mmCIF file of N, CA and C in Angstrom:
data_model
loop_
_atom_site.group_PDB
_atom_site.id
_atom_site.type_symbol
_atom_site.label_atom_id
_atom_site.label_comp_id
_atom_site.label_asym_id
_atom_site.label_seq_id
_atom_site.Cartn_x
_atom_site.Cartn_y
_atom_site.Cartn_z
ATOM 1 N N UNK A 1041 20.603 7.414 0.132
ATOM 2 C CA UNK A 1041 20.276 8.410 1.126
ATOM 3 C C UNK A 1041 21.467 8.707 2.024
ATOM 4 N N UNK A 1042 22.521 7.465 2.253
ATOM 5 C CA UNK A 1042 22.800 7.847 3.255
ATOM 6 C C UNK A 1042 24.395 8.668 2.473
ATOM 7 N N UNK A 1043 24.430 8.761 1.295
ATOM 8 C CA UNK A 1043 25.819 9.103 0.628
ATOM 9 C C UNK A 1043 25.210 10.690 0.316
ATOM 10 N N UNK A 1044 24.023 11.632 0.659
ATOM 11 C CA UNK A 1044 23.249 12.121 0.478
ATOM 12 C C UNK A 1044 22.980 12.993 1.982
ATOM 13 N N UNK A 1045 23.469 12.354 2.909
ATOM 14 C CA UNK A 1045 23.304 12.481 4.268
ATOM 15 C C UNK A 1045 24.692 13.210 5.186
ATOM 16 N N UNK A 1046 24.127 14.506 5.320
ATOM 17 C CA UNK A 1046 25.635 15.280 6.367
ATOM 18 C C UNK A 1046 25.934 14.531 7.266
ATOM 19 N N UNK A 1047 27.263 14.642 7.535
ATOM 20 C CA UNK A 1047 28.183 13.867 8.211
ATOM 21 C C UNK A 1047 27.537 14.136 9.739
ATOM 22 N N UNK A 1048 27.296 13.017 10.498
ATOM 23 C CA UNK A 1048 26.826 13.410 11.864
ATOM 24 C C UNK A 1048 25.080 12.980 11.444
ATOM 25 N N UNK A 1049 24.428 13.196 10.566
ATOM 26 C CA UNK A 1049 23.350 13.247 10.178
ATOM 27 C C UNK A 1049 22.734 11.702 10.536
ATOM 28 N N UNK A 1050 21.627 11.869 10.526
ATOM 29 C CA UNK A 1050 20.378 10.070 10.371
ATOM 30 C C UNK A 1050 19.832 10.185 9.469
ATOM 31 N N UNK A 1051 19.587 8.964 9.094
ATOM 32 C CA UNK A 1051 19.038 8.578 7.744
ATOM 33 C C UNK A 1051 17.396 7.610 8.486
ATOM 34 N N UNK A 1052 16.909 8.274 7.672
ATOM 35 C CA UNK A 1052 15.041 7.729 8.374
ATOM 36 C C UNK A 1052 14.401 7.375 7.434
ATOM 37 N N UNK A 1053 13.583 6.040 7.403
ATOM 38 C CA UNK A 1053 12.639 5.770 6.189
ATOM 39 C C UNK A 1053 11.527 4.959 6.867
ATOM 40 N N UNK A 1054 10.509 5.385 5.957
ATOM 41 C CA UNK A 1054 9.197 4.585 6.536
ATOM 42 C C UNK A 1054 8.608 3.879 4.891
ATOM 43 N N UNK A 1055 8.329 3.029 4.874
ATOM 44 C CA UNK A 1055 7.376 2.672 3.706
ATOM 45 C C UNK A 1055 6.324 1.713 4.478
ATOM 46 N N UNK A 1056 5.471 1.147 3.377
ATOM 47 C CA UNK A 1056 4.460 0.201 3.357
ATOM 48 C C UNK A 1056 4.860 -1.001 3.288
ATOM 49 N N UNK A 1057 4.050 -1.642 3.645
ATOM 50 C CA UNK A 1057 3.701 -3.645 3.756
ATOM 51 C C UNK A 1057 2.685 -3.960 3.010
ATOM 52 N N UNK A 1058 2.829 -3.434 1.315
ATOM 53 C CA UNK A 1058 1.513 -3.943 0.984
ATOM 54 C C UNK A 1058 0.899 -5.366 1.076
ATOM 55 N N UNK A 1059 1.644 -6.401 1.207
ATOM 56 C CA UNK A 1059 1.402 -7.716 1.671
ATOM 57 C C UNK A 1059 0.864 -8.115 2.830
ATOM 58 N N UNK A 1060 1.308 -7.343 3.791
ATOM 59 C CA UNK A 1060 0.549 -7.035 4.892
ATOM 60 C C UNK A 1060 -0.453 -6.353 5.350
ATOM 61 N N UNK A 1061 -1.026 -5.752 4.222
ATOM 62 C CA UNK A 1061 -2.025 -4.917 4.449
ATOM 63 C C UNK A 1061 -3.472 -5.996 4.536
ATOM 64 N N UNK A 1062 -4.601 -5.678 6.111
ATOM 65 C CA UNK A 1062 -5.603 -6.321 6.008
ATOM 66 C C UNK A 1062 -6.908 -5.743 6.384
ATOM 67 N N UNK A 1063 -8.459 -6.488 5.653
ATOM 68 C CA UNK A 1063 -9.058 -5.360 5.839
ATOM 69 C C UNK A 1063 -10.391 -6.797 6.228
ATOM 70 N N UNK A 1064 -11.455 -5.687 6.772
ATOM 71 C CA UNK A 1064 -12.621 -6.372 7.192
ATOM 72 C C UNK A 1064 -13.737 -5.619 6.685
ATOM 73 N N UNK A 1065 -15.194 -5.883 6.018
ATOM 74 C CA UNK A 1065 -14.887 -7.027 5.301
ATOM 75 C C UNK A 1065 -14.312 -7.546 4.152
ATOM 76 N N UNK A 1066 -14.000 -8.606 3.869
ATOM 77 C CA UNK A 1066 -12.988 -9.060 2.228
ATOM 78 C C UNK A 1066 -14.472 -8.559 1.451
ATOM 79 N N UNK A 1067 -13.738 -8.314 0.440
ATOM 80 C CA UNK A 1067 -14.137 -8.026 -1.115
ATOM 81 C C UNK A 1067 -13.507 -8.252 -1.904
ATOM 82 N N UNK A 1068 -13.713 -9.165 -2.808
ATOM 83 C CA UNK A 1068 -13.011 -9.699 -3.834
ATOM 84 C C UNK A 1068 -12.886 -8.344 -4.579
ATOM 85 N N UNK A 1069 -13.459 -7.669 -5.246
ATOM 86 C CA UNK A 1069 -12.432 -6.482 -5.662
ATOM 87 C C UNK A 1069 -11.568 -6.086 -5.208
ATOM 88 N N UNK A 1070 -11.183 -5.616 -3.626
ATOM 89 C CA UNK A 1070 -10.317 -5.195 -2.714
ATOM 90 C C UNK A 1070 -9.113 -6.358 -2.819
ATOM 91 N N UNK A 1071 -9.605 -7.435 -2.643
ATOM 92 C CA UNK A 1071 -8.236 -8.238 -3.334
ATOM 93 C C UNK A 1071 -7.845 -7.946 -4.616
ATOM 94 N N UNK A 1072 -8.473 -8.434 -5.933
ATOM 95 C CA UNK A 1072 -8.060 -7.758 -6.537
ATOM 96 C C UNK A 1072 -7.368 -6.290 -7.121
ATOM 97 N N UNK A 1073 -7.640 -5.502 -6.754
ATOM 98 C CA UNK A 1073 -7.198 -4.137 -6.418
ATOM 99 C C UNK A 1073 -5.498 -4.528 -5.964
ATOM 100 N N UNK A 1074 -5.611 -5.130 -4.613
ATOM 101 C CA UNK A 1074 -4.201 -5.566 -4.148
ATOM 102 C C UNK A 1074 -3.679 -6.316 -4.629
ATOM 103 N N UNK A 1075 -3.744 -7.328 -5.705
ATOM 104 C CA UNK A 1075 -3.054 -7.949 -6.485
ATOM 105 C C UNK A 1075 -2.721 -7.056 -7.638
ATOM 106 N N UNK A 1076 -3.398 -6.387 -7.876
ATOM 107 C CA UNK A 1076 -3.229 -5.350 -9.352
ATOM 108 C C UNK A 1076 -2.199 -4.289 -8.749
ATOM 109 N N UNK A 1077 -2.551 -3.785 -7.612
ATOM 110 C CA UNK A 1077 -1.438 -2.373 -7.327
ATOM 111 C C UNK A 1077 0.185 -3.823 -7.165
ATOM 112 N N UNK A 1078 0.199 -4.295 -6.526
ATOM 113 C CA UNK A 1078 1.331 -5.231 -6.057
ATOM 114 C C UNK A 1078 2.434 -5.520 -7.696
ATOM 115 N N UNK A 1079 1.330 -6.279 -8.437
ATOM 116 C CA UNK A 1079 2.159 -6.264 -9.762
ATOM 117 C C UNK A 1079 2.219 -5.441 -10.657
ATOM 118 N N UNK A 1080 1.946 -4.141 -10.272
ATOM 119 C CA UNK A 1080 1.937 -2.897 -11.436
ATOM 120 C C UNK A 1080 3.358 -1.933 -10.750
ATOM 121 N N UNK A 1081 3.223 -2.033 -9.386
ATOM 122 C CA UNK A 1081 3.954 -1.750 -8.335
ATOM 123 C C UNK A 1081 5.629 -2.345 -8.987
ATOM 124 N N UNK A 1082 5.655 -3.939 -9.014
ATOM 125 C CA UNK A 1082 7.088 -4.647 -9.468
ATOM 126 C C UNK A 1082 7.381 -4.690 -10.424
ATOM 127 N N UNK A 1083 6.358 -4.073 -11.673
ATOM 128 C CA UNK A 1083 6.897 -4.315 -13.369
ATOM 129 C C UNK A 1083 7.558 -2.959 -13.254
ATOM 130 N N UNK A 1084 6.988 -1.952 -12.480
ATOM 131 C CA UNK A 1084 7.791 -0.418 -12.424
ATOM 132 C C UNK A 1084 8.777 -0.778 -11.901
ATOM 133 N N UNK A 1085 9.450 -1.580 -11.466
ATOM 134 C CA UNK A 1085 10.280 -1.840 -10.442
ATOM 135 C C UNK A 1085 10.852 -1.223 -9.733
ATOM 136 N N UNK A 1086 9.537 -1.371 -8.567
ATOM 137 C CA UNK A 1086 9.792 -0.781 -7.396
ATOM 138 C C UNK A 1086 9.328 -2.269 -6.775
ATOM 139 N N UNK A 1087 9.110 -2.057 -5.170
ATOM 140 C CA UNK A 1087 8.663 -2.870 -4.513
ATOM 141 C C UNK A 1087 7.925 -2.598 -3.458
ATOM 142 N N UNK A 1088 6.647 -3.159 -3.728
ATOM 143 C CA UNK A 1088 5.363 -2.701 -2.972
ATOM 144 C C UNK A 1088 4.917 -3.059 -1.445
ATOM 145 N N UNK A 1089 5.917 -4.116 -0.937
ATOM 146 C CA UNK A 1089 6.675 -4.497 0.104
ATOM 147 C C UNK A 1089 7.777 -4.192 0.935
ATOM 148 N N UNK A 1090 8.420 -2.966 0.420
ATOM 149 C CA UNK A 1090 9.513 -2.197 0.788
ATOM 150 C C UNK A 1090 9.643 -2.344 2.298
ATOM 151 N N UNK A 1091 8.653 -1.851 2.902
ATOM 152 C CA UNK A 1091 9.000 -2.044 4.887
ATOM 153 C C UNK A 1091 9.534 -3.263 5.535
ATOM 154 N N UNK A 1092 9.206 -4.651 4.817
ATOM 155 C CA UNK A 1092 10.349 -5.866 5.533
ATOM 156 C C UNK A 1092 11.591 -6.030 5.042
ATOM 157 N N UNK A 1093 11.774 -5.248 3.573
ATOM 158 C CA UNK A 1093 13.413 -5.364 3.400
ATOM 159 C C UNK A 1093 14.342 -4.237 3.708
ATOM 160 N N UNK A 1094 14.052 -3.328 4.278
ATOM 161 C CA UNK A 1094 14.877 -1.839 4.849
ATOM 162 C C UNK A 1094 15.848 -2.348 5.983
ATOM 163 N N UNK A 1095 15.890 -3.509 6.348
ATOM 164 C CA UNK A 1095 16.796 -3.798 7.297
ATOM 165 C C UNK A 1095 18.122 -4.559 5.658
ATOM 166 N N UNK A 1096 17.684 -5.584 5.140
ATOM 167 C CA UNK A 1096 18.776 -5.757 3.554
ATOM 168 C C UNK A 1096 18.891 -4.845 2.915
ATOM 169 N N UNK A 1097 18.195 -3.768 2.978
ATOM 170 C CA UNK A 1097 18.770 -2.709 2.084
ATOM 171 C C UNK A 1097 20.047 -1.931 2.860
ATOM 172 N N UNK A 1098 19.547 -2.071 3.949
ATOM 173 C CA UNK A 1098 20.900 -0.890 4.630
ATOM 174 C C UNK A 1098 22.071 -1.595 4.759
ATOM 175 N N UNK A 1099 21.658 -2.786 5.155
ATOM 176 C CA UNK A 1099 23.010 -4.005 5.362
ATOM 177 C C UNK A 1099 23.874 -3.799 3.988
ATOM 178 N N UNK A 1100 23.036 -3.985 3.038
ATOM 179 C CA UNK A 1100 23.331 -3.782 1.137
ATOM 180 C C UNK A 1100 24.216 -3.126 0.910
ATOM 181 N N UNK A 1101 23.854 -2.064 1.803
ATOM 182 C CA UNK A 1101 24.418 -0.092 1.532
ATOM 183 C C UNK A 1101 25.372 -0.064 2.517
ATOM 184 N N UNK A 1102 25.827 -0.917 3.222
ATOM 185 C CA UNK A 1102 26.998 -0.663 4.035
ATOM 186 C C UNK A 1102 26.855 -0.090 5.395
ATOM 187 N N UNK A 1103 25.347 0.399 5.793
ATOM 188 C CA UNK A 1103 25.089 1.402 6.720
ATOM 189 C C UNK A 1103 24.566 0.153 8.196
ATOM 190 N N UNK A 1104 25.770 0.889 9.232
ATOM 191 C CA UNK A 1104 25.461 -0.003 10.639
ATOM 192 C C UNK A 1104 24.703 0.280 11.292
ATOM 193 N N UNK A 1105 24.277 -0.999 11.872
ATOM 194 C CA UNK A 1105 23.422 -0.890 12.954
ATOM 195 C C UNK A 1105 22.245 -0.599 12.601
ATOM 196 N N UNK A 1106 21.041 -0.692 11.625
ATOM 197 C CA UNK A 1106 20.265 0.463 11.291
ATOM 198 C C UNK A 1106 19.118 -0.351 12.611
ATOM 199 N N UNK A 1107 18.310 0.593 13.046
ATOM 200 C CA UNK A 1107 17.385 0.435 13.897
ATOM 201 C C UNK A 1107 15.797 -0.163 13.410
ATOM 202 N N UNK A 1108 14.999 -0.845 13.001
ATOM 203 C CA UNK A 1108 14.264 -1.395 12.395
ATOM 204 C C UNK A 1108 13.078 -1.409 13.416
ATOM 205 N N UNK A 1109 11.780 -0.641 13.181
ATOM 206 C CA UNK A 1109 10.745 -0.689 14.168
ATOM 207 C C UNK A 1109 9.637 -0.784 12.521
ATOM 208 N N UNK A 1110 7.928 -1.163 12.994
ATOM 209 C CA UNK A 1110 7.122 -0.866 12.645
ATOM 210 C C UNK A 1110 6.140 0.000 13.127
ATOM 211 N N UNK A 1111 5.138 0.453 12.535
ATOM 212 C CA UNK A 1111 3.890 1.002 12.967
ATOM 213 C C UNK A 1111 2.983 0.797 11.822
ATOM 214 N N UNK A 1112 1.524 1.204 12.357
ATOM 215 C CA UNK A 1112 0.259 0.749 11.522
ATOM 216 C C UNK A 1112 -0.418 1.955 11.303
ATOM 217 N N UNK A 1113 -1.095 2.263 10.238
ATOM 218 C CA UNK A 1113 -2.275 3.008 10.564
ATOM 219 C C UNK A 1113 -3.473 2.294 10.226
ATOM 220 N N UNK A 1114 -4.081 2.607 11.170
ATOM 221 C CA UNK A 1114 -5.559 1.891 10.804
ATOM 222 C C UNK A 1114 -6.833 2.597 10.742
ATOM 223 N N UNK A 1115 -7.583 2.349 9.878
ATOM 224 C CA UNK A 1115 -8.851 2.731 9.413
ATOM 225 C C UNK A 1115 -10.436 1.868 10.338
ATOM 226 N N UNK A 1116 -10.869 2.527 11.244
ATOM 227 C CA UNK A 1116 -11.730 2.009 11.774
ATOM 228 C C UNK A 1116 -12.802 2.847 12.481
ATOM 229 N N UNK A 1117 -12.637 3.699 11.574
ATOM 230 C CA UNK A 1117 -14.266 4.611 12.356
ATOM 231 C C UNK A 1117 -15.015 5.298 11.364
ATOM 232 N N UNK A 1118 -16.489 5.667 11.056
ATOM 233 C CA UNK A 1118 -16.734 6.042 10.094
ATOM 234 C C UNK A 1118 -16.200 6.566 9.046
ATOM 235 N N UNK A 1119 -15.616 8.155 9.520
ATOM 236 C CA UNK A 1119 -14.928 9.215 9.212
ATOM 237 C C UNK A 1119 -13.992 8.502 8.353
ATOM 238 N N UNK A 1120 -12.765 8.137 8.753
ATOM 239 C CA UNK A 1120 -11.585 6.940 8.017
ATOM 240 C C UNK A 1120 -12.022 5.980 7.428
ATOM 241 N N UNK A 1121 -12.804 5.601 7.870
ATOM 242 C CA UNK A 1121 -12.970 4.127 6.274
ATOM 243 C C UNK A 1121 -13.631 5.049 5.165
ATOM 244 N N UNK A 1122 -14.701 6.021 4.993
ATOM 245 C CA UNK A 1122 -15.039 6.143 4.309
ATOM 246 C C UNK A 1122 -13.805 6.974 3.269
ATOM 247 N N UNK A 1123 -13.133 7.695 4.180
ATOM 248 C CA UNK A 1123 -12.449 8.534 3.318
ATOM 249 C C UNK A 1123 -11.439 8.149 2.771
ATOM 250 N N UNK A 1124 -10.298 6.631 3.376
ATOM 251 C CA UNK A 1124 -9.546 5.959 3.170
ATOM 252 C C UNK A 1124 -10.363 5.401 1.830
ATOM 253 N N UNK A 1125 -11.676 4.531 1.656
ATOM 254 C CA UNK A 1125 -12.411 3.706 0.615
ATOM 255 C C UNK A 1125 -12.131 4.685 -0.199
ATOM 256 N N UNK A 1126 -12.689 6.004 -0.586
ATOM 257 C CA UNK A 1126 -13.475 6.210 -1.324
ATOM 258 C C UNK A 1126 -11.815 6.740 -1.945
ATOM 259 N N UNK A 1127 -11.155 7.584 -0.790
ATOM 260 C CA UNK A 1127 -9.816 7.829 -1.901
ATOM 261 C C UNK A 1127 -9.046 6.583 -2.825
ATOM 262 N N UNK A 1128 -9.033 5.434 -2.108
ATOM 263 C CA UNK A 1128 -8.521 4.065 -2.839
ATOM 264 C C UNK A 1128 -9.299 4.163 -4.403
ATOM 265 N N UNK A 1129 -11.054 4.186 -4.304
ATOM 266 C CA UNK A 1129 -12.295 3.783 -5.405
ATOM 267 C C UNK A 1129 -11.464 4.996 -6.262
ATOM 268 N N UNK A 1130 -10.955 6.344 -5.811
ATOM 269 C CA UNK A 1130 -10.860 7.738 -6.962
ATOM 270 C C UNK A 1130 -9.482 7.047 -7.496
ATOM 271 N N UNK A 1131 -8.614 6.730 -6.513
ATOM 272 C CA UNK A 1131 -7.050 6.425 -7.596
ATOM 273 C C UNK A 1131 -7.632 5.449 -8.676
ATOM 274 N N UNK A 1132 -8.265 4.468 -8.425
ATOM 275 C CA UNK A 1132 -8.349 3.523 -9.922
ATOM 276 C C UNK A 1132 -9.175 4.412 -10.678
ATOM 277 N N UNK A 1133 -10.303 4.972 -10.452
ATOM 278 C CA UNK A 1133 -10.574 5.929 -11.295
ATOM 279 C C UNK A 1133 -10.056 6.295 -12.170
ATOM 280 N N UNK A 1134 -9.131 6.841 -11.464
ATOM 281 C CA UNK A 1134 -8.164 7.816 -12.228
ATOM 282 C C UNK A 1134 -7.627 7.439 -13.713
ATOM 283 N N UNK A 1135 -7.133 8.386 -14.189
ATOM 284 C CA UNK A 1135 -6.336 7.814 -15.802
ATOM 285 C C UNK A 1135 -4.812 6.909 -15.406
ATOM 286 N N UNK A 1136 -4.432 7.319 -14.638
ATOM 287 C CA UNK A 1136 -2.896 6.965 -14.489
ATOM 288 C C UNK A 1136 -2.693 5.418 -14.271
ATOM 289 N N UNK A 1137 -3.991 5.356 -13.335
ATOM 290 C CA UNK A 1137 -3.917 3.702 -12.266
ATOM 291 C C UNK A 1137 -4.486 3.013 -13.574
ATOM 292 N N UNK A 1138 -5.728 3.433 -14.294
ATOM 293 C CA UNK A 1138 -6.659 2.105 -14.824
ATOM 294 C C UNK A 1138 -6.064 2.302 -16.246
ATOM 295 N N UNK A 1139 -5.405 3.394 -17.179
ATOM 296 C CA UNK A 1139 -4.420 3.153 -18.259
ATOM 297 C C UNK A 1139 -3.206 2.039 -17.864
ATOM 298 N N UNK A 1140 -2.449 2.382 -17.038
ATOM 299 C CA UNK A 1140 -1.347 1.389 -16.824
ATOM 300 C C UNK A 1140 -1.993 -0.118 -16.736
ATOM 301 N N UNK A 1141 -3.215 -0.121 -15.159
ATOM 302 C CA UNK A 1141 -3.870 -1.806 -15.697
ATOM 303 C C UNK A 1141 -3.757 -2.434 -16.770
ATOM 304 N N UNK A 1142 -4.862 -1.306 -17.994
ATOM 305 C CA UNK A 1142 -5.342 -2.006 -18.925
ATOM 306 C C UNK A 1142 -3.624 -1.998 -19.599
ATOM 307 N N UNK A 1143 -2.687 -1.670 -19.859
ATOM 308 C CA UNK A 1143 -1.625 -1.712 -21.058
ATOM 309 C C UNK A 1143 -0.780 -2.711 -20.646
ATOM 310 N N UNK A 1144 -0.562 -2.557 -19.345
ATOM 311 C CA UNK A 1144 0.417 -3.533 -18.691
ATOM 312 C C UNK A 1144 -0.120 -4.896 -18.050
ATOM 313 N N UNK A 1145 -1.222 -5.203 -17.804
ATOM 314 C CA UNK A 1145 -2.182 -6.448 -17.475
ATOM 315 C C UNK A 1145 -3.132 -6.698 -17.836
ATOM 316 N N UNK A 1146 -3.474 -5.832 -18.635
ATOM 317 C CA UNK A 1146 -4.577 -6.184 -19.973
ATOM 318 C C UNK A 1146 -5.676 -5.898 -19.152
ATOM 319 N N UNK A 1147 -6.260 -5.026 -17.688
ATOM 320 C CA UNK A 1147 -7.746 -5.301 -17.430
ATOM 321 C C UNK A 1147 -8.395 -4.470 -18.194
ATOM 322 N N UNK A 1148 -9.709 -4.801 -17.810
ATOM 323 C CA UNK A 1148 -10.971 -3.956 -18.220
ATOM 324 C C UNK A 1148 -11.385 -3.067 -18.220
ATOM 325 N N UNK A 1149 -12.314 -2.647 -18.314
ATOM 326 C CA UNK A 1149 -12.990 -1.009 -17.847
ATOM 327 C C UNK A 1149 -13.991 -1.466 -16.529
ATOM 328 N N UNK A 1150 -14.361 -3.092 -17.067
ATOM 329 C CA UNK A 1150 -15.228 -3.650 -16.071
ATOM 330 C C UNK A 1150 -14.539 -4.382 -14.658
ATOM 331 N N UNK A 1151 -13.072 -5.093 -15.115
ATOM 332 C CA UNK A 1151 -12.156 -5.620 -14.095
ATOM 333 C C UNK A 1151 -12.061 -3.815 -12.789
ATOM 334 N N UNK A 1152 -11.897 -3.351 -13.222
ATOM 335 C CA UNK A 1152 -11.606 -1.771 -12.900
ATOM 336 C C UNK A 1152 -12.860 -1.438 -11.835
ATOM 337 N N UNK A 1153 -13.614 -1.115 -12.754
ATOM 338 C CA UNK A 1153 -14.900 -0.544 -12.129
ATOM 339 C C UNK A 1153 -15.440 -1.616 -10.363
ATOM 340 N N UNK A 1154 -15.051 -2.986 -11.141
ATOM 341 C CA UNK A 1154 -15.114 -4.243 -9.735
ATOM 342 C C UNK A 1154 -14.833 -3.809 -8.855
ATOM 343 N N UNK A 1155 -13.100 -2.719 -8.973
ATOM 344 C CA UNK A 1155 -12.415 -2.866 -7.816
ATOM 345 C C UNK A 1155 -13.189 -1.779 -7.225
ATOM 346 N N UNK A 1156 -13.604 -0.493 -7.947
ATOM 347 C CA UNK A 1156 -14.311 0.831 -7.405
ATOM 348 C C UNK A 1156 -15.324 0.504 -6.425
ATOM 349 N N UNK A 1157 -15.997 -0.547 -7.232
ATOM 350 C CA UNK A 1157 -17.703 -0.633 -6.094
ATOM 351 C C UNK A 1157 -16.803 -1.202 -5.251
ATOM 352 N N UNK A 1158 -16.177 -2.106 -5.156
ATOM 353 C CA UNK A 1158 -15.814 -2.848 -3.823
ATOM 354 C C UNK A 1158 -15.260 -1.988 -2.535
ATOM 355 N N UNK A 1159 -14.537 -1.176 -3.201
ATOM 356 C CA UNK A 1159 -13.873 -0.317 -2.133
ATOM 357 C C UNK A 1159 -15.009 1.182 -1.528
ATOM 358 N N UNK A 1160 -16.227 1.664 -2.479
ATOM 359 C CA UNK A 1160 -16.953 1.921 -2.576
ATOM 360 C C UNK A 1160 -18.022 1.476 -0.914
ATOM 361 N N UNK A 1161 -17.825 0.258 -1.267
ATOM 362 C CA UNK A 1161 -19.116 -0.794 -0.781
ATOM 363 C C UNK A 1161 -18.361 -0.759 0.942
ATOM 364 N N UNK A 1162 -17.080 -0.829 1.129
ATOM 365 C CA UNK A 1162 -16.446 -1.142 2.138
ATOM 366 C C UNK A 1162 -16.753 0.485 2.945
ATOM 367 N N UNK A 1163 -16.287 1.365 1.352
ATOM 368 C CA UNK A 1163 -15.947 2.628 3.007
ATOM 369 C C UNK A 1163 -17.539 2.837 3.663
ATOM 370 N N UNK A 1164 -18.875 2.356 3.030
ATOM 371 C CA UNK A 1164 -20.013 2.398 3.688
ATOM 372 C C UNK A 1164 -20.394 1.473 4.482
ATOM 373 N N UNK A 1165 -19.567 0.065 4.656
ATOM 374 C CA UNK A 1165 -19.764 -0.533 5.286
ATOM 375 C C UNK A 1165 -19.578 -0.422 7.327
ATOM 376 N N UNK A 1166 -20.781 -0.504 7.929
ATOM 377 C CA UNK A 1166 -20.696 -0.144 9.436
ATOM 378 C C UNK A 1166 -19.417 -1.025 10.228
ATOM 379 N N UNK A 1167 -18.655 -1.961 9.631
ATOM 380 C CA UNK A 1167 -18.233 -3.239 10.350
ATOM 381 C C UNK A 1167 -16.891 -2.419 9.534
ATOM 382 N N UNK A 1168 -16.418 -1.545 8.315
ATOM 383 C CA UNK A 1168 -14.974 -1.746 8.031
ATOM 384 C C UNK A 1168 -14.024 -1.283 9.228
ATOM 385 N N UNK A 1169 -12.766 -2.218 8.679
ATOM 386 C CA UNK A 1169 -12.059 -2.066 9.419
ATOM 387 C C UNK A 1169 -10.432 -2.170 8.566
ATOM 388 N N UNK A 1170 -9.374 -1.395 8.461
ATOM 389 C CA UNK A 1170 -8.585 -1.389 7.105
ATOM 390 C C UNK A 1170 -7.099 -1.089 8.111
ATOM 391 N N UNK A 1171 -6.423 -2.426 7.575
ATOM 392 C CA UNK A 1171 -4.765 -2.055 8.952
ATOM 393 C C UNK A 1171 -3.809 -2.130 7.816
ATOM 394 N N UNK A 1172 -2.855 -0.995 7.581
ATOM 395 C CA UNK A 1172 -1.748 -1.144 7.250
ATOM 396 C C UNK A 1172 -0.421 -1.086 7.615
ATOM 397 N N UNK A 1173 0.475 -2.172 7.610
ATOM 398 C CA UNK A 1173 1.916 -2.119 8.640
ATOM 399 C C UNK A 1173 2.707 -1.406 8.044
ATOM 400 N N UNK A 1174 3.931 -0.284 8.283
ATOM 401 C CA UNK A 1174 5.005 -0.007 7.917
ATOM 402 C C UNK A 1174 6.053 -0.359 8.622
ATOM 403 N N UNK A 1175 7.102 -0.203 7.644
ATOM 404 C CA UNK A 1175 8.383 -1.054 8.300
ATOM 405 C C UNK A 1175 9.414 0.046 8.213
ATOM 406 N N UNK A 1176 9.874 0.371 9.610
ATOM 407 C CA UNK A 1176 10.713 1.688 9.466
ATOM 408 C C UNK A 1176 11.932 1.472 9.977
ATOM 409 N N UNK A 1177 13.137 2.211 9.744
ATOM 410 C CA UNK A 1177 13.924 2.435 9.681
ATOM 411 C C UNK A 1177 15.035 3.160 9.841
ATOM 412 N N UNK A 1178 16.045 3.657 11.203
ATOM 413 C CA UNK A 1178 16.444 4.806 11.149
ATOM 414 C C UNK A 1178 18.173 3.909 11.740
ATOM 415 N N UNK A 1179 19.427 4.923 10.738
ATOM 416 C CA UNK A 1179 20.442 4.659 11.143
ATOM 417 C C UNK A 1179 21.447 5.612 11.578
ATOM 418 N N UNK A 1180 21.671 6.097 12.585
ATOM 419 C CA UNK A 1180 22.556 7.084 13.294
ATOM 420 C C UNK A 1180 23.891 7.436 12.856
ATOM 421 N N UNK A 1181 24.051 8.278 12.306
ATOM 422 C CA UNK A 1181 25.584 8.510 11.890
ATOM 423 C C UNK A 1181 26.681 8.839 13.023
#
């Protein structure tokens, strides 16, 4: 980015903490789910944890000083959990998420479907509550 970046310019990044991501109540699908996105996430190799290493990446890249803050969004009122759940329950749905599972970790149609009701079960739940940290990043040219 930053070899990519006009002279005078900042370089800004935000990603996720999927490791850090926490929710109320647990559902063992919902874990699962997060163990499945996490290692489908690192065989692509990428990293599904990206927001605590943006401070080694810039160090990596030569770029000073970079400024390192977080923020969260959180899911905690009807409206948002349900719509946060139910979009999570449609991605495994989907062909893209539950083909890669099954080819690359061998799940099910039924390992799969686990994770749907669970996340399903949560965005109707009166008590959810869903926090995710990002780890951001900005370095001043």
């Amino acid at each position: 980015m930053h070899r990519g970046c006009a002279l005078g310019g900042d370089v800004a990044v935000r990603d996720a903490d999927y490791a850090a991501m926490s929710w109320y109540p647990e559902y063992r699908g919902i874990e699962r789910w997060l163990h499945t996105y996490r290692e489908l996430a690192k065989r692509s190799g990428g990293e599904p944890d990206a927001g605590r290493h943006l401070r080694a990446w810039a160090n990596a890249a030569g770029l000073a000083d970079p400024v390192i803050t977080t923020s969260a969004w959180t899911y905690a009122d009807t409206a948002s959990c349900r719509w946060w759940g139910n979009s999570q329950a449609d991605r495994i749905s989907g062909a893209i998420f539950r083909d890669r599972a099954a080819t690359v970790l061998g799940m099910t149609d039924g390992d799969l479907d686990e994770m749907v009701r669970a996340w399903r079960s949560w965005a109707d739940h009166p008590d959810s509550c869903f926090m995710m940290t990002h780890g951001e990043m900005i370095v001043f040219r």
